[in-house]
Short mmCIF file of C-alpha atoms in Angstrom, two decimals:
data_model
loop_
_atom_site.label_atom_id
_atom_site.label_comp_id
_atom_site.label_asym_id
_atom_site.label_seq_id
_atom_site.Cartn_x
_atom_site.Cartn_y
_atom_site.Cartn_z
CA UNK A 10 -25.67 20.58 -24.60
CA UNK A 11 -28.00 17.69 -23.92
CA UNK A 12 -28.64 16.00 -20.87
CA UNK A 13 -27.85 12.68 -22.89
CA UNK A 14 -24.37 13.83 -23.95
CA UNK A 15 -22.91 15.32 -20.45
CA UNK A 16 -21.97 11.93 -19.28
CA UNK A 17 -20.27 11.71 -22.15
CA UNK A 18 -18.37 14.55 -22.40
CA UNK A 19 -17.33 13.81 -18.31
CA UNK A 20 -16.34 10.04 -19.07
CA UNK A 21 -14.38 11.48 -22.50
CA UNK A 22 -12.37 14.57 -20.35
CA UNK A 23 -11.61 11.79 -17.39
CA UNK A 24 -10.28 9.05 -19.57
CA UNK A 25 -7.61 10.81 -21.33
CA UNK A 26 -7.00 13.32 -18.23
CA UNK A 27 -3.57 11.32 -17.74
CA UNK A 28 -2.72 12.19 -21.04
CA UNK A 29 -3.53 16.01 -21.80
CA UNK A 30 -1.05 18.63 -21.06
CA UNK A 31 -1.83 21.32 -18.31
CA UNK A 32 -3.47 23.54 -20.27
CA UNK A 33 -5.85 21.16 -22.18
CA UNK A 34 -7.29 19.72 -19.12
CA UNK A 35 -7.86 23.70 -17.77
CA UNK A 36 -10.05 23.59 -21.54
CA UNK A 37 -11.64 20.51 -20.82
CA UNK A 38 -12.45 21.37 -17.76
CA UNK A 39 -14.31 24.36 -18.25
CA UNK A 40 -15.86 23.07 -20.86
CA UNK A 41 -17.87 20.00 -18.32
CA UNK A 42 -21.55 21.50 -17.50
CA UNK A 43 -22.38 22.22 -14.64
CA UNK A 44 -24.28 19.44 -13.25
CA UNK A 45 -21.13 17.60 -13.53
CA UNK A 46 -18.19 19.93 -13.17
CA UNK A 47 -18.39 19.17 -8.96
CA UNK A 48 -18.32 15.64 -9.13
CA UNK A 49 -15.52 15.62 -11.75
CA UNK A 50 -13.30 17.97 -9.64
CA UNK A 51 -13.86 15.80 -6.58
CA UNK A 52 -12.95 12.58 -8.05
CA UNK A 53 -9.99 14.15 -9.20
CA UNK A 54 -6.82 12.78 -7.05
CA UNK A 55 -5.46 15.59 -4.67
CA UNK A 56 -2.24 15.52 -6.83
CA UNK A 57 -4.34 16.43 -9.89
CA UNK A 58 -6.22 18.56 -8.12
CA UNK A 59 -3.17 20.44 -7.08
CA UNK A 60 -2.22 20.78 -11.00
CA UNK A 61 -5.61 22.11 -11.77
CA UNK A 62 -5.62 24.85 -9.27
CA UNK A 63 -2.17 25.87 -10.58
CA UNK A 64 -3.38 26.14 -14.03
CA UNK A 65 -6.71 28.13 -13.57
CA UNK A 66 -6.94 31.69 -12.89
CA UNK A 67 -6.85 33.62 -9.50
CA UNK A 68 -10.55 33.53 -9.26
CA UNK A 69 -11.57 30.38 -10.42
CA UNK A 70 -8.86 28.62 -7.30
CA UNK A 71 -10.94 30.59 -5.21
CA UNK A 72 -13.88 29.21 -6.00
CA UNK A 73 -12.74 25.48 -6.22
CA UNK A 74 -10.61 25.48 -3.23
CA UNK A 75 -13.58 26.80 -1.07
CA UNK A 76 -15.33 23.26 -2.94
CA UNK A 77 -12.72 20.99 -0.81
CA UNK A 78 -13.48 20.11 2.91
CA UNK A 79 -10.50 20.71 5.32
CA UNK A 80 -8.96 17.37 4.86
CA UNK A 81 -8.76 17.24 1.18
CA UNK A 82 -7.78 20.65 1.20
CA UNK A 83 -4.70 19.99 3.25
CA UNK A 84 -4.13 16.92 1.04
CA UNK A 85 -4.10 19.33 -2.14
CA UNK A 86 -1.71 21.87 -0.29
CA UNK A 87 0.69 19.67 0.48
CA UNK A 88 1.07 18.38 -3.62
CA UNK A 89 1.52 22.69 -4.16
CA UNK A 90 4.97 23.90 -4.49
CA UNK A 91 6.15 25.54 -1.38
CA UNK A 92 6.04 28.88 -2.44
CA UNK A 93 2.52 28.88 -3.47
CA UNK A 94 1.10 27.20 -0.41
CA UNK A 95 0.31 30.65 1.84
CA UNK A 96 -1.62 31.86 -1.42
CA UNK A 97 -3.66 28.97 -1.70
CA UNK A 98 -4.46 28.94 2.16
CA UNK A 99 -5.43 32.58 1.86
CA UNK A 100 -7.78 31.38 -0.58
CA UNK A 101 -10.43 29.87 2.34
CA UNK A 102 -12.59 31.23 4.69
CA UNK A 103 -10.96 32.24 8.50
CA UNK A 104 -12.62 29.12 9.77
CA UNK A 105 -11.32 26.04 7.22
CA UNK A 106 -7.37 27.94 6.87
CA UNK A 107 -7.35 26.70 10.71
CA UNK A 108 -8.85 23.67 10.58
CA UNK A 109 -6.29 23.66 7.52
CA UNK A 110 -3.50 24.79 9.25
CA UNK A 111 -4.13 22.32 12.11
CA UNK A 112 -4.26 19.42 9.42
CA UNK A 113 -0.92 19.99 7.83
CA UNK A 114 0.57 20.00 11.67
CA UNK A 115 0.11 16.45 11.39
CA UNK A 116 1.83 13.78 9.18
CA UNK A 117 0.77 13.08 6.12
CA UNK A 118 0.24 8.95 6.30
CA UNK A 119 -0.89 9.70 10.11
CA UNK A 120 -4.67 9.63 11.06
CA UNK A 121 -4.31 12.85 12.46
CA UNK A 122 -3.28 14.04 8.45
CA UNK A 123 -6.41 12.06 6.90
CA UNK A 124 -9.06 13.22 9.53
CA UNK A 125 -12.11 15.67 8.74
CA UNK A 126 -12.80 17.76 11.31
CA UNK A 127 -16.39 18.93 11.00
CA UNK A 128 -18.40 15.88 12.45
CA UNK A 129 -21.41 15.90 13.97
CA UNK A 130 -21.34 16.81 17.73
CA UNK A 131 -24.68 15.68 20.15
CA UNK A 132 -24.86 16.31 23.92
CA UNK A 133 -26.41 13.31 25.99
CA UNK A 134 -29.11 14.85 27.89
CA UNK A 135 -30.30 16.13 24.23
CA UNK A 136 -33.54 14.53 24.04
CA UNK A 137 -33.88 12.20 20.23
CA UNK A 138 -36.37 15.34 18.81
CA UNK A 139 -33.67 17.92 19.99
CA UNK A 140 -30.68 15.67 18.64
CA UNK A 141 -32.15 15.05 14.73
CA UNK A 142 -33.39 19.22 15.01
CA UNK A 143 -29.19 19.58 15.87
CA UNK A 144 -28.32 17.18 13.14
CA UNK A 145 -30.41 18.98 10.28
CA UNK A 146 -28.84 21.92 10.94
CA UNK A 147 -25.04 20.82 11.47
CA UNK A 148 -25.92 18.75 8.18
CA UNK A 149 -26.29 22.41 6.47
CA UNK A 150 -22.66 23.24 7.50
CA UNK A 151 -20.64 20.67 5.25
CA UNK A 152 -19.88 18.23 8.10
CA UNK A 153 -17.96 14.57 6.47
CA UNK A 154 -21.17 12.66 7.27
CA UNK A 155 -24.98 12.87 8.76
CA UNK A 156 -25.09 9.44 9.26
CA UNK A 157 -23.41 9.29 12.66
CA UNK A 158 -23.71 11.37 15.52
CA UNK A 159 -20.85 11.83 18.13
CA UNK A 160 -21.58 11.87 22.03
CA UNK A 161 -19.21 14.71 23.98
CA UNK A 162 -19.85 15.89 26.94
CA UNK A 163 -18.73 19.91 27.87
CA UNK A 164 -14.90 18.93 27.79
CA UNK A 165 -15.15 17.41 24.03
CA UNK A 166 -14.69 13.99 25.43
CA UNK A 167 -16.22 11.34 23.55
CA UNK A 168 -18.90 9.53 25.27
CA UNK A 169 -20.60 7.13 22.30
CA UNK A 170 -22.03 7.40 19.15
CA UNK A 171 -25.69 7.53 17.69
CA UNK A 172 -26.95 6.58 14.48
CA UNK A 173 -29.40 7.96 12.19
CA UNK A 174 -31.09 5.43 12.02
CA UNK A 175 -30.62 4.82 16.11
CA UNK A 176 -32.48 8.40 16.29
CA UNK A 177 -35.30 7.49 13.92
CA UNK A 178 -35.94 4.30 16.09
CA UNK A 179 -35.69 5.79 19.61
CA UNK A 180 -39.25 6.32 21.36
CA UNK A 181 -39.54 9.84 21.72
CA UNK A 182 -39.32 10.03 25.52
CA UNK A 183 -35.63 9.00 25.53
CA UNK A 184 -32.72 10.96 25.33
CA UNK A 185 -29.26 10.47 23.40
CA UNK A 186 -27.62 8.64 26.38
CA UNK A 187 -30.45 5.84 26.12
CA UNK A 188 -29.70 4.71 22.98
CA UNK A 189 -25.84 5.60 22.24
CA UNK A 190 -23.34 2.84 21.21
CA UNK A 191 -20.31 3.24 24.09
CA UNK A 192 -18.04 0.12 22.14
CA UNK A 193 -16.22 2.14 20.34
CA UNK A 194 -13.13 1.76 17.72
CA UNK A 195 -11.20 4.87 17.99
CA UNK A 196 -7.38 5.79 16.79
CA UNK A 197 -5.44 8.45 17.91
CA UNK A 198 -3.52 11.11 16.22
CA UNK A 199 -0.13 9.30 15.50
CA UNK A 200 -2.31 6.32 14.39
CA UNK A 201 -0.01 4.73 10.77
CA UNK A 202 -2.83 4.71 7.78
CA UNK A 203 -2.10 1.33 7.24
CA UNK A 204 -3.47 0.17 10.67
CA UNK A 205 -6.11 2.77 10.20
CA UNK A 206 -7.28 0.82 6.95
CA UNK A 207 -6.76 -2.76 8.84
CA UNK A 208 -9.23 -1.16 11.52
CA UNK A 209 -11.71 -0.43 8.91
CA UNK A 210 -12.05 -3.96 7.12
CA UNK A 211 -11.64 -5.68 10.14
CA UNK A 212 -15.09 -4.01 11.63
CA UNK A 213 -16.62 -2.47 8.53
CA UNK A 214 -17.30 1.01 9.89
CA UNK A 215 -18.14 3.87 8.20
CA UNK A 216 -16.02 6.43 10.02
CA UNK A 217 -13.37 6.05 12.94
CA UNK A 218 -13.01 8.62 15.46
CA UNK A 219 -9.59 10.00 15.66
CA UNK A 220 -8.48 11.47 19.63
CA UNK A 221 -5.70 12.97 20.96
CA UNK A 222 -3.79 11.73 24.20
CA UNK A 223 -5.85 13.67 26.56
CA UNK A 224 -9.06 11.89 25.25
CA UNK A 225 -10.60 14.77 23.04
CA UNK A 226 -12.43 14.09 19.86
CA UNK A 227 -10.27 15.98 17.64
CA UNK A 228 -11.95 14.81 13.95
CA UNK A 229 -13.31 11.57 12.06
CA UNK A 230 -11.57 9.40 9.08
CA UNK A 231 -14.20 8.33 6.73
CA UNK A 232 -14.03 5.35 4.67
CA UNK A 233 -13.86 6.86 1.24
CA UNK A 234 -10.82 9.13 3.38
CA UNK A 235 -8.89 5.60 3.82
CA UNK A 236 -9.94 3.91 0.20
CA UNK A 237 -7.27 6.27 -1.75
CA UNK A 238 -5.29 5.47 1.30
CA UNK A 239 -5.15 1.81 1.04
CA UNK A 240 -4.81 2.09 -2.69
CA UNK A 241 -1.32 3.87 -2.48
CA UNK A 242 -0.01 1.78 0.09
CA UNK A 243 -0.54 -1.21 -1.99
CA UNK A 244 0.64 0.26 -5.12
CA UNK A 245 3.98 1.52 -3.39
CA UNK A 246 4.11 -2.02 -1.96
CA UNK A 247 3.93 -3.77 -5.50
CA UNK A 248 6.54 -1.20 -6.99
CA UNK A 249 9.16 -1.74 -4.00
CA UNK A 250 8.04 -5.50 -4.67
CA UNK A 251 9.05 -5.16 -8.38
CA UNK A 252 12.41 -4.01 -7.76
CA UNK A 253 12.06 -0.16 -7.73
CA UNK A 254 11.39 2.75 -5.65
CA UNK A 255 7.91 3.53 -5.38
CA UNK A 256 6.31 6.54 -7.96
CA UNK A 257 4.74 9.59 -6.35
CA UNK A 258 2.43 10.32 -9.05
CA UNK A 259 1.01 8.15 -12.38
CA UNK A 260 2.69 6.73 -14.75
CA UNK A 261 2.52 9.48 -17.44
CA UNK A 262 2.94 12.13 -15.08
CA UNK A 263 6.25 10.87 -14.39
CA UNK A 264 9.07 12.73 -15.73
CA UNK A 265 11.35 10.54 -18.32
CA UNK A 266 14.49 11.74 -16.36
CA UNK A 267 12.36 10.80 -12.49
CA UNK A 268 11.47 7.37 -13.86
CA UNK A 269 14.44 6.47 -15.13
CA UNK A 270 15.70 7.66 -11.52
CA UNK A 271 13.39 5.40 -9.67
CA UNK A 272 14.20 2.07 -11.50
CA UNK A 273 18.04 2.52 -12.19
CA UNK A 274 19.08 2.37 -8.55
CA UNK A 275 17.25 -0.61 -7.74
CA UNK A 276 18.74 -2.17 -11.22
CA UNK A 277 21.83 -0.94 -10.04
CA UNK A 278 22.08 -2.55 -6.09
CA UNK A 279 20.74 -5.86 -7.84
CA UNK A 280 23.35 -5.86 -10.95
CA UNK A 281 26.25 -5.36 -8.79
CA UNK A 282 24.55 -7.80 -6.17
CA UNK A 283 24.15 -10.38 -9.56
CA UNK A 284 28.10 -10.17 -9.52
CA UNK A 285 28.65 -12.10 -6.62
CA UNK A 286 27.03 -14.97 -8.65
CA UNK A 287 29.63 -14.60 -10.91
CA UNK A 288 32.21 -14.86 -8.01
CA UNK A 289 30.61 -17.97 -7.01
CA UNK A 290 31.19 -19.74 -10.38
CA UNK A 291 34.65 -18.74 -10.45
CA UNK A 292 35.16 -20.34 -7.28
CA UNK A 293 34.38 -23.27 -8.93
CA UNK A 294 35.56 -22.87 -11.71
CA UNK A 295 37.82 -26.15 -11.66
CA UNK A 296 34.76 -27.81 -11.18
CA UNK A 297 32.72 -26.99 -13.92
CA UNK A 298 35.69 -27.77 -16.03
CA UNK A 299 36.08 -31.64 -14.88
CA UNK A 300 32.33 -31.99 -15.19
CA UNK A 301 31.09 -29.91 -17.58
CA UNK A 302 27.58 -31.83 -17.29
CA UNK A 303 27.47 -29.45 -14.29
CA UNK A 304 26.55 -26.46 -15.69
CA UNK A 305 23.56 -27.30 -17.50
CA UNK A 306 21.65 -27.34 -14.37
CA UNK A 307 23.22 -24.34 -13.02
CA UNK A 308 19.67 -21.94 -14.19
CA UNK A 309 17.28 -24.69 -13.03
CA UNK A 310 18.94 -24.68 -9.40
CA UNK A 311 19.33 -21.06 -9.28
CA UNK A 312 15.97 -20.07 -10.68
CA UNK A 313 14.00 -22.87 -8.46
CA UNK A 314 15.63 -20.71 -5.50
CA UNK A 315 14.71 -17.38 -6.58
CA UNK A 316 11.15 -18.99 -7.29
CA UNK A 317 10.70 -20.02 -3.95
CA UNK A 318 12.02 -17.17 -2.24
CA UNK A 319 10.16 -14.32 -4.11
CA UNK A 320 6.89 -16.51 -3.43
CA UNK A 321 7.32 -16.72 0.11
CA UNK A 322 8.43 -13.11 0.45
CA UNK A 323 5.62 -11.99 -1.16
CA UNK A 324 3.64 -14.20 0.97
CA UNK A 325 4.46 -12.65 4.47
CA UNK A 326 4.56 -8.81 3.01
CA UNK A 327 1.44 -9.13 2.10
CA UNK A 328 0.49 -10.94 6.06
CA UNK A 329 2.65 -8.37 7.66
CA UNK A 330 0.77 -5.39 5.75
CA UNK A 331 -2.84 -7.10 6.68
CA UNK A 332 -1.66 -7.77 9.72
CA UNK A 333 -2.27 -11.42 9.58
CA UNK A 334 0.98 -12.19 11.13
CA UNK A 335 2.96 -10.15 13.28
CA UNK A 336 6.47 -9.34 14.36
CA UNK A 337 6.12 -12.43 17.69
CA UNK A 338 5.01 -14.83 14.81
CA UNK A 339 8.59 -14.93 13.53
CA UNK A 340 9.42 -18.53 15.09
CA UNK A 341 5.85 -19.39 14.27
CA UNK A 342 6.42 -18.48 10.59
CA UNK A 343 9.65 -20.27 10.13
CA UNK A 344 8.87 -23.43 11.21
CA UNK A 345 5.88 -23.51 8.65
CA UNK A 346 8.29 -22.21 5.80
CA UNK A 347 10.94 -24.66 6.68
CA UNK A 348 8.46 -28.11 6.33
CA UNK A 349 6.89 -26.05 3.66
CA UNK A 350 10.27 -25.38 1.66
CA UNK A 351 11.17 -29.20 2.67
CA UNK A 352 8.13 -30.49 0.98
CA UNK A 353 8.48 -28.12 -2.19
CA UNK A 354 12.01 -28.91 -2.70
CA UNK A 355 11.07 -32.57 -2.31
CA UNK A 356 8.44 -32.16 -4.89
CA UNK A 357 11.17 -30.23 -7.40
CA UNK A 358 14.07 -32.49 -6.60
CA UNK A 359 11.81 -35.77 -7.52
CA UNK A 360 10.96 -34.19 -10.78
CA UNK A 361 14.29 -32.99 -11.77
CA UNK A 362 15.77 -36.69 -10.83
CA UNK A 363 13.40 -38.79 -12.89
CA UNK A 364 13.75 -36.30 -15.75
CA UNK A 365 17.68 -36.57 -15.78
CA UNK A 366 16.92 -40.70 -15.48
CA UNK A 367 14.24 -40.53 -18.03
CA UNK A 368 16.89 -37.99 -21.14
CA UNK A 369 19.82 -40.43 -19.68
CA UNK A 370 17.57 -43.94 -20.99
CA UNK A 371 16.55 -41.55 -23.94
CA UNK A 372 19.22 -39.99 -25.62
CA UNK A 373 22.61 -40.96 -22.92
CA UNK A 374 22.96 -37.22 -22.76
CA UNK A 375 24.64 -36.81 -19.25
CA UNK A 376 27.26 -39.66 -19.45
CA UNK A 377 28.01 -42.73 -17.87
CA UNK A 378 27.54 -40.84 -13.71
CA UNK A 379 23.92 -39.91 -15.11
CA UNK A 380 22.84 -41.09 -11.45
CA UNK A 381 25.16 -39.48 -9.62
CA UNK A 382 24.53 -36.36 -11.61
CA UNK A 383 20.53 -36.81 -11.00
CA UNK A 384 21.26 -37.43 -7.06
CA UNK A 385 22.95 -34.11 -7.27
CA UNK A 386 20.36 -32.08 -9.02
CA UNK A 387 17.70 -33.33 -7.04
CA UNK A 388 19.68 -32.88 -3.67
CA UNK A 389 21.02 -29.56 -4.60
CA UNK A 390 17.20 -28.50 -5.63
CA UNK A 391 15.67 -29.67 -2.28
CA UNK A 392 18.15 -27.33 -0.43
CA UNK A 393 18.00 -24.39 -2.15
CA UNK A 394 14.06 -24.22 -2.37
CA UNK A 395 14.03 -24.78 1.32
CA UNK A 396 16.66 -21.81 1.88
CA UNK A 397 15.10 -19.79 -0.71
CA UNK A 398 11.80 -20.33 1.46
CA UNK A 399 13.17 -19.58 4.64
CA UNK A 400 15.52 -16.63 3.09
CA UNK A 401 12.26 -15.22 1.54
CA UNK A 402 9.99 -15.61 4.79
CA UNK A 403 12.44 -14.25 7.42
CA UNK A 404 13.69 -11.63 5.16
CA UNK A 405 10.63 -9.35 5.75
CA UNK A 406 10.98 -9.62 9.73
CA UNK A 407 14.35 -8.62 9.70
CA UNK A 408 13.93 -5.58 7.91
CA UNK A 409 10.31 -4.94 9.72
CA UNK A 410 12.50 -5.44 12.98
CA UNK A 411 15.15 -2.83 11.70
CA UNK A 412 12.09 -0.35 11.35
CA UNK A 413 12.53 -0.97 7.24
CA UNK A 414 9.50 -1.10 4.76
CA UNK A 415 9.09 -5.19 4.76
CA UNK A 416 8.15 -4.68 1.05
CA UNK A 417 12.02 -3.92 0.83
CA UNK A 418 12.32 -7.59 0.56
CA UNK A 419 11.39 -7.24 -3.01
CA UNK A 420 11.25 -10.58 -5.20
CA UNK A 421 14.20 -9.74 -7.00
CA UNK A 422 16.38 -8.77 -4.17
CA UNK A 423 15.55 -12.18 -2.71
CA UNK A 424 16.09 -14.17 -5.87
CA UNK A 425 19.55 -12.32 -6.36
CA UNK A 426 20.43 -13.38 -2.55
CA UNK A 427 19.21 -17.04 -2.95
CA UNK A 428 20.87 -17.21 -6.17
CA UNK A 429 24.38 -16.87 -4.77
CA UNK A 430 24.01 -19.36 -2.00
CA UNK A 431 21.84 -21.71 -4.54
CA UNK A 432 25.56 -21.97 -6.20
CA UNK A 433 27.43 -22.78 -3.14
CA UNK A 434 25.24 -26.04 -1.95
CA UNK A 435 25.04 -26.69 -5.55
CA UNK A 436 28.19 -27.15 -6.03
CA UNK A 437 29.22 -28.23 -2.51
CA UNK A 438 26.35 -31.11 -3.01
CA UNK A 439 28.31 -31.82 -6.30
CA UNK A 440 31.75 -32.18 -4.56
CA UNK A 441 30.25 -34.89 -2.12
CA UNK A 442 28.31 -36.84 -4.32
CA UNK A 443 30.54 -36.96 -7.52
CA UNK A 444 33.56 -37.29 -4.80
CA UNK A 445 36.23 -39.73 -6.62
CA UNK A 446 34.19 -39.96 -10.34
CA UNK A 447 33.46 -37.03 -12.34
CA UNK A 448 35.48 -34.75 -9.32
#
């Protein structure tokens, strides 16, 4: 095979991987050359990687297990079927099945379950010619990254970090403590990935140091660790968001009968919640029936709700995940959402008014109380947007204060809740304004 056509062949095998069966990746695989075979399986997410191992034979999981460093190892464990997972870890070297074993102590969305932990270790009396000797060789024994060197002293306690580049600088006379970096950004075992991400775009580092609670240096997080990371957490965070429970693997790797699963109880909670609308309108049902006119608006008040609710929920998940608002912002948050909702609603109910005044001039198609009826759209639509905005904005908090996933508050749970209460100061708006003429 030609140089020219191996990228090929990679890019063909990788975009319909989601597609082939089990066995027909284990063929495509074997089939990559072998200046490409190592990238491929690394890109590969630890859940596929997991279903590759299973499908290749005893020897060839030896060989591509030993290919993994200790984190991603652990990560591909943990996607194995129980039964198989003491076969697989028998499959490494003495050395990585403890630093494998240690891993999978840990949770999985915990830094401690993310680290690596072959870094590289400097002492700081090591002169700068002794400490890039030290690197070159710990950069021969697969440790996450050369690029940063980590300051213990005999304890494992970490004292700074040095740069490569810091090293290559450095006049020869000095020694590692001369020129190490003591502001550091650290996380310790128990640390959530999500904050673990915040840390990394909010200071742009390469790696993070993860420690335990007696101050030892127990392993690193690398940025390309935490970009798979961040990716899950904000693709479970657009499925709860949707209305559903989040998937654990692609789409297509989804069973029929597990998908199905995921989005029917969701449907379910928000059908039976949709019910209570119906409740609503039967309460008033004598209502509607004096003043039929009523109804016609009933989708535009309840949907201009729901609109402003799922925006504003979405809104503060998104701030709460980033961390650009926090629990103590609450009050803070509410006021805003209140003038905001006020000011929205006031837009809506304006529009809605002059467009009942404008079809009543037009075509007389609401009757001789056209005003009245206008008075009571646009009312009715200024307070449900601004309850929908303050339902959708204090929603996440509550459930965030519960200890609940704030993405919970999904769009359509909020427009279901705002659309029940939209009825109720629609039609309690109605019985004040049209008091002693259409009711």
């Amino acid at each position: 095979m030609s140089p020219e056509t191996e990228p090929i062949l990679e890019d063909e095998l990788r975009d319909a991987w989601a597609v082939l069966s089990p066995r027909d990746r284990v063929e495509g695989f074997r089939l990559l050359p072998p200046a490409s075979v190592d990238d491929f399986f690394l890109s590969l997410s630890s859940q596929e990687q997991a279903g590759l191992l299973l499908a290749l034979l005893p020897g060839e999981r030896r060989t591509w297990m030993r290919v993994l460093a200790p984190d991603d190892a652990a990560d591909v464990i943990q996607y194995l079927p129980p039964d198989e997972r003491g076969t697989f870890l028998g499959l490494l070297d003495d050395t990585s099945r403890r630093e494998v074993q240690a891993l999978l102590a840990y949770a999985e969305d915990a830094a401690g379950g993310l680290m690596n932990p072959r870094f590289v270790r400097v002492r700081p009396e090591s002169s700068i010619d002794e400490a890039l000797s030290y690197l070159r060789k710990q950069a021969r024994e697969k440790v996450e990254t050369v690029y940063y060197g980590y300051v213990q002293d005999a304890e494992q306690h970490l004292l700074g970090v040095v740069s490569l580049r810091q090293l290559f600088q450095a006049a020869p006379g000095k020694v590692v403590r001369d020129v190490m970096r003591t502001d550091l950004v650290t996380v310790t075992e128990e640390t959530h990935q999500e904050e673990v991400g915040r840390l990394f775009a909010e200071h742009g580092l390469a790696a993070i140091p993860v420690m335990d609670a007696q101050g030892h240096m127990k392993g690193i997080v690398t940025v390309d660790d935490i970009v798979s990371v961040v990716q899950e957490e904000a693709t479970e965070d657009i499925q709860k968001v949707g209305g559903m429970e989040a998937l654990d693997a692609p789409y297509f790797e989804v069973g029929f009968v597990a998908m199905l699963k995921k989005r029917a109880g969701w449907l379910l909670v928000l059908f039976v919640s949709e019910m209570l609308t119906a409740t609503a309108m039967s309460r008033y049902e004598a209502e509607i029936a004096r003043a039929v006119v009523l109804s016609l608006f009933v989708p535009l008040i309840i949907s201009s709700g729901g609109n402003a609710g799922s925006q504003a929920s979405t809104l503060i998940i998104r701030s709460l995940a980033l961390a650009e608002v926090r629990l103590k912002d609450w009050w803070r948050v509410m006021r805003r959402e209140v003038l905001s909702g006020l000011a929205l609603g006031g837009v809506l109910g304006v529009v809605g008014l002059i467009r009942i005044l404008v079809w009543q001039s037009l075509f007389h198609s609401y009757g001789e109380h056209a005003t009245r009826v206008a008075i009571t759209v646009g009312v009715s639509v200024l307070g449900v947007v601004m309850w929908g905005t303050l339902s959708g904005s204090m929603l996440p908090f509550i459930l965030r204060r519960l200890g609940f996933d704030p993405a919970s508050a999904s769009a359509p749970f909020v427009a279901t809740l705002v659309d029940v209460s939209g009825l109720v100061i629609y039609f309690t708006t109605a019985e004040v304004v049209l008091r002693g003429t259409l009711l």
